[in-house]
Short mmCIF file of C-alpha atoms in Angstrom, two decimals:
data_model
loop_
_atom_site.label_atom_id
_atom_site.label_comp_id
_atom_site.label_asym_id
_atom_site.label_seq_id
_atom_site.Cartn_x
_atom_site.Cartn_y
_atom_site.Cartn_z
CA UNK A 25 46.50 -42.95 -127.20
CA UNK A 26 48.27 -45.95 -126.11
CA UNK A 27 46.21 -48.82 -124.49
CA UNK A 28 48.08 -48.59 -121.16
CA UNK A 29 46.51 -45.14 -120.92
CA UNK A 30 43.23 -46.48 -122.09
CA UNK A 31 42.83 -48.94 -119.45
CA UNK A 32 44.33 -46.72 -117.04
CA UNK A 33 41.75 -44.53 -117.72
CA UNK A 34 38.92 -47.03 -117.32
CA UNK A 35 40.44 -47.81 -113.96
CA UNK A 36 39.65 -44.09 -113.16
CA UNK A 37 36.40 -44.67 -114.92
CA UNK A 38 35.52 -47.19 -112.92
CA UNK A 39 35.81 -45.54 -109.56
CA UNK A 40 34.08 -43.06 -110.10
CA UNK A 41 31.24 -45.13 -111.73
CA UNK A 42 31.26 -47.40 -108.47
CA UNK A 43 31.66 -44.33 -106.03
CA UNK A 44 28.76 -42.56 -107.66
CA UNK A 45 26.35 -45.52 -107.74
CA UNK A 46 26.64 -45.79 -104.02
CA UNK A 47 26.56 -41.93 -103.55
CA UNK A 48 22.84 -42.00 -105.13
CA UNK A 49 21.80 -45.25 -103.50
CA UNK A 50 22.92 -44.66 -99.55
CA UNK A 51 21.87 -40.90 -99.51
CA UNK A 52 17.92 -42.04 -100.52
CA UNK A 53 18.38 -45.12 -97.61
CA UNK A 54 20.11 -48.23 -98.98
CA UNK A 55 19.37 -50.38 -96.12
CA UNK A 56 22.66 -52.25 -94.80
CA UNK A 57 23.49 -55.73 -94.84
CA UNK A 58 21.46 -57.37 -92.34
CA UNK A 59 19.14 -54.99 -92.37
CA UNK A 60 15.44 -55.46 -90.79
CA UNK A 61 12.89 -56.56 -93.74
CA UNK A 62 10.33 -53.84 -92.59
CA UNK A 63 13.27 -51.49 -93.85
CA UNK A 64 13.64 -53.19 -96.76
CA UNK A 65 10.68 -53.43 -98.07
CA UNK A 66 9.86 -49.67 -97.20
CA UNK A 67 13.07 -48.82 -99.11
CA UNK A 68 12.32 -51.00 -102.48
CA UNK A 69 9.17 -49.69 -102.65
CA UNK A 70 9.62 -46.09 -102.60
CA UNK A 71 12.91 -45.49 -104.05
CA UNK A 72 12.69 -47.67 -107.13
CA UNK A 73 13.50 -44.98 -109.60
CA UNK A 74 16.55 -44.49 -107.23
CA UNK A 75 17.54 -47.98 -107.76
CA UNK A 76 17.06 -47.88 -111.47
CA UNK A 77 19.06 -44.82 -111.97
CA UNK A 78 21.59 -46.47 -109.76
CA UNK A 79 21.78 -49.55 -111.67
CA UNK A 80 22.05 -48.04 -114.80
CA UNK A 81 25.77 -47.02 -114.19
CA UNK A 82 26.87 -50.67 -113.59
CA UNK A 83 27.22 -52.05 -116.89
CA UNK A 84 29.69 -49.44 -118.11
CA UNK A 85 31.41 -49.88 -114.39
CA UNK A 86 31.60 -53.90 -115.62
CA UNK A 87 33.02 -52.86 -119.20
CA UNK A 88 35.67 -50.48 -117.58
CA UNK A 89 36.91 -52.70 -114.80
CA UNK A 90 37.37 -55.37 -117.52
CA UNK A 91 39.31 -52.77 -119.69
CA UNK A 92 41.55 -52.25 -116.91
CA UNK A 93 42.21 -55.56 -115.79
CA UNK A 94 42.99 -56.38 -119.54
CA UNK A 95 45.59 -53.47 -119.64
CA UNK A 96 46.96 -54.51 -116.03
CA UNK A 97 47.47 -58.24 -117.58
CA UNK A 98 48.88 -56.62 -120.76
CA UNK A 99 51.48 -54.61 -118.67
CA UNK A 100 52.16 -57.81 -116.12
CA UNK A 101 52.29 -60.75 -118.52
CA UNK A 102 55.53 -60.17 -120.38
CA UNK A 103 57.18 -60.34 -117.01
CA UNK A 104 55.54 -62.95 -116.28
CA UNK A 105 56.07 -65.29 -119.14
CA UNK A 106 59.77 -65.41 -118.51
CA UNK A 107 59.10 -66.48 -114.62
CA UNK A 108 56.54 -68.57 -114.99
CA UNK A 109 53.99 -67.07 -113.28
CA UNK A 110 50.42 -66.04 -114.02
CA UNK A 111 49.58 -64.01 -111.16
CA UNK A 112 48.02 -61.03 -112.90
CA UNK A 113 45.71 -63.65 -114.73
CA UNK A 114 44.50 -64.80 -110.93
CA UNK A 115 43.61 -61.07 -110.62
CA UNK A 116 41.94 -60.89 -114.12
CA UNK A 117 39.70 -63.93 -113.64
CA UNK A 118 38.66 -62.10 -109.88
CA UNK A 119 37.92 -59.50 -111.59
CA UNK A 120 35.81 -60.93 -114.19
CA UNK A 121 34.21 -63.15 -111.40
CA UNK A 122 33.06 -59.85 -109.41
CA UNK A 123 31.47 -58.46 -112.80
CA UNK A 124 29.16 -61.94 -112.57
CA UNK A 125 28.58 -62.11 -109.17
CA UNK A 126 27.64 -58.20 -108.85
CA UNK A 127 25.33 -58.46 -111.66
CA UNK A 128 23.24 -60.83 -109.77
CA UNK A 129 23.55 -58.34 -106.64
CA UNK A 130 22.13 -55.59 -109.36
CA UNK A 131 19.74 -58.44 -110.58
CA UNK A 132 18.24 -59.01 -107.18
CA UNK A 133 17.79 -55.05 -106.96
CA UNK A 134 15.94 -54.58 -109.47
CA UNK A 135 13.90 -57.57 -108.86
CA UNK A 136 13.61 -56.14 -105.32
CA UNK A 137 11.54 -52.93 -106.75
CA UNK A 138 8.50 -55.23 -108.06
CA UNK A 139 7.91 -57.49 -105.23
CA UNK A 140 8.13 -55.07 -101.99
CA UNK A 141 5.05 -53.80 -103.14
CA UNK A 142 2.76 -57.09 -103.39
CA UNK A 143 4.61 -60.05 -101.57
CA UNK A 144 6.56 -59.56 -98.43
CA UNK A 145 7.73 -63.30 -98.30
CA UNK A 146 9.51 -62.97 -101.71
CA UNK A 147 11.28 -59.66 -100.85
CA UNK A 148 12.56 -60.78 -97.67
CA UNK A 149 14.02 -64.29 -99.80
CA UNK A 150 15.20 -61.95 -102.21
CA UNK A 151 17.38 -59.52 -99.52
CA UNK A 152 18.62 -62.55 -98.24
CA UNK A 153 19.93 -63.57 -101.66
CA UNK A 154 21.47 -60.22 -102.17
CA UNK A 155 22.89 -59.80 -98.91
CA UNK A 156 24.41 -62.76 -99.45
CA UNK A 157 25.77 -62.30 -102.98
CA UNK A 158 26.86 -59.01 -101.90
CA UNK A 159 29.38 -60.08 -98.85
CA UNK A 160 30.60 -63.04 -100.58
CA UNK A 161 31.27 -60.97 -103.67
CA UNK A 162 33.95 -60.33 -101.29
CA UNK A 163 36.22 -63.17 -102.32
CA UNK A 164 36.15 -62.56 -105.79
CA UNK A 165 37.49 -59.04 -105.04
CA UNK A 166 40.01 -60.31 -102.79
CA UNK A 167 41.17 -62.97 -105.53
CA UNK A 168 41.42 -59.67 -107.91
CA UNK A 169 43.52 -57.30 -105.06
CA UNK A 170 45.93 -60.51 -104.56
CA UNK A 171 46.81 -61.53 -108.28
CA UNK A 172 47.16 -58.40 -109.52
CA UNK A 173 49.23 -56.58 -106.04
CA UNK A 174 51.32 -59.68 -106.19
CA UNK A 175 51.80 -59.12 -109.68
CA UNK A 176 52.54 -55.69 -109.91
CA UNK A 177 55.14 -56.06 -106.87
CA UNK A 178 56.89 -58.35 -108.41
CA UNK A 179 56.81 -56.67 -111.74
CA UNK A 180 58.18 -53.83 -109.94
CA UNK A 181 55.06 -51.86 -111.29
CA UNK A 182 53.74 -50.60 -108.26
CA UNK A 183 54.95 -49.72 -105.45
CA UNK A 184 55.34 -51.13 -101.76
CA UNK A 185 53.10 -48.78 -100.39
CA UNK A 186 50.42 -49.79 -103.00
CA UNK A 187 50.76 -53.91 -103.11
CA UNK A 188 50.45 -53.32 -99.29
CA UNK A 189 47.44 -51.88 -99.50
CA UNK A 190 45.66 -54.05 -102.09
CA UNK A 191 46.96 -57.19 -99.98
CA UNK A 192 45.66 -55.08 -96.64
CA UNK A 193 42.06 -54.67 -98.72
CA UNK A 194 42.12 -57.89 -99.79
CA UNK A 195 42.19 -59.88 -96.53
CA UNK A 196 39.50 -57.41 -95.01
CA UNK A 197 37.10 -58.83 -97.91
CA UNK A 198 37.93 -61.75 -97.73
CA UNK A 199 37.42 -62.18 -93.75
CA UNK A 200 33.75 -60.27 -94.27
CA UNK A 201 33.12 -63.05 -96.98
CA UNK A 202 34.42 -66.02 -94.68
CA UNK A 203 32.00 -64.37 -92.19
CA UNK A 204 28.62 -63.89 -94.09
CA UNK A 205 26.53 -65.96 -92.30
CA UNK A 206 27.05 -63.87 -89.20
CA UNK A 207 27.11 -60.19 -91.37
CA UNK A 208 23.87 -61.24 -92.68
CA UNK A 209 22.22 -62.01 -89.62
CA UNK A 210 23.41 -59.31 -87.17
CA UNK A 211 23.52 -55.66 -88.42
CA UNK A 212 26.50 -54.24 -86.88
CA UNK A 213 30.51 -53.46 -86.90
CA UNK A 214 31.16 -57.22 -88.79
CA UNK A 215 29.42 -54.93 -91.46
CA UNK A 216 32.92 -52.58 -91.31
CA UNK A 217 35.26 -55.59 -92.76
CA UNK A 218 33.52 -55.03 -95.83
CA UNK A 219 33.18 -51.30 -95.99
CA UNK A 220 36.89 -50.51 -95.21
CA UNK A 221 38.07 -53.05 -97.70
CA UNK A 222 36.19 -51.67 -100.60
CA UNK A 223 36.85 -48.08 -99.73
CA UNK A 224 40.67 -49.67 -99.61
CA UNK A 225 39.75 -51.11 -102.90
CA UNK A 226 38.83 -48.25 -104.48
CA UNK A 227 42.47 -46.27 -103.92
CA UNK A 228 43.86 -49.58 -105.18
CA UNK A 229 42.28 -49.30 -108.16
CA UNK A 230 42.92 -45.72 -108.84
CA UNK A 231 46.11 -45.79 -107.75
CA UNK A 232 47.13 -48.82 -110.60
CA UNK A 233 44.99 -46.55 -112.76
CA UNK A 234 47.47 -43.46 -112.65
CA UNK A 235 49.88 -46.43 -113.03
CA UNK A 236 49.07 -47.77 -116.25
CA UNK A 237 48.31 -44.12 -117.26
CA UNK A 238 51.98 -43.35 -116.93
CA UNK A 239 53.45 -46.47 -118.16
CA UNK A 240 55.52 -46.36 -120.61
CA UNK A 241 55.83 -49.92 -122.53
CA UNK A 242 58.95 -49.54 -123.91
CA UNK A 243 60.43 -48.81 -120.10
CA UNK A 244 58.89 -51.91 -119.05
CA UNK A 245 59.96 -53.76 -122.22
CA UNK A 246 63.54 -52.71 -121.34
CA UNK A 247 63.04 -53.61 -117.59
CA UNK A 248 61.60 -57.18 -117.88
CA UNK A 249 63.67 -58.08 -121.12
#
């Protein structure tokens, strides 16, 4: 199996790692962004085996969106090269800078399960923390959505409907991360930026999965030389 199809693959991998994480954690009463501490703290404390099961998907969800953005740059850079350009290396280091910053959002989580019980002023510290990390995680995506959209466009990899989309979900993210102090203070439709860029983000990416799934290198090869 070729590595294009590998990290295609993990693309797919990914997604469904990601969209499975949150179907476990919102069903048992992830509290939103902004959310009320009382809620919170009523959350952390009952559902913490909900939280660990959760959390025990992410690591492989960081190992297979940094297999894919390896195969994307792979595909992208010997276009690239002969421009001058290095967007798909922007998307590649937004990717890798959403693995970090999402790990700390996981790290709070899980921190979030031992002090709800015992010491209200920590937890409600510690959602603030997350519910910051989380929304300004935001950029980070967006930087990935633009390098690698851009890149793929002008690779002629994707398609227009596709780079649209990934530019489309990545100025939704980054306008809910430009706005976090007022998403985490006030519960409410700022709270949709987010949501509809990462549901946007999640066809992106399994859309440039089925991409690099199909690719064939010599094609491309023949293309860009």
């Amino acid at each position: 199996m070729g590595f294009s199809r590998i990290t295609g693959i993990a693309a797919l991998g990914f997604a469904i790692t990601i969209v499975l994480a949150n179907a476990i954690m919102v069903p048992a009463g992830l509290p939103l962004t902004g959310a009320e501490i009382g809620e919170v703290t009523a959350f952390f404390r009952t559902e913490g085996y909900i939280v660990a099961i959760a959390s025990a998907l992410t690591p492989a969800a960081w190992l297979l969106a940094t297999l894919f953005g390896a195969g994307a740059v792979s595909a992208l850079r010997r276009f690239e090269r002969g421009r001058g350009e290095a967007w798909s290396l922007l998307g590649f280091i937004g990717l890798a800078l959403q693995n970090a910053t999402f790990a700390a959002v996981i790290a709070t989580r899980l921190a979030l399960t031992s002090t709800a019980a015992r010491d209200s002023a920590t937890t409600a510290g510690l959602w603030v923390l997350h519910d910051a990390l989380f929304t300004l995680n935001g950029t980070f995506l967006a930087l990935a959505l633009l390098g690698l959209s851009v890149a793929g466009l002008r690779a002629a990899l994707i398609r227009p409907w596709h780079g649209a989309l990934g530019l489309a979900s990545a100025a939704l993210l980054f306008g809910s991360a430009t706005l976090t102090p007022l998403v985490i203070d006030h519960a409410g439709p700022l709270g949709l930026l987010g949501l509809v860029g990462w549901l946007m983000w999640v066809a992106w990416i399994v859309a440039y999965g089925i991409t690099l799934i199909r690719l064939n290198p010599a094609s491309l090869s023949h293309e860009v030389g």
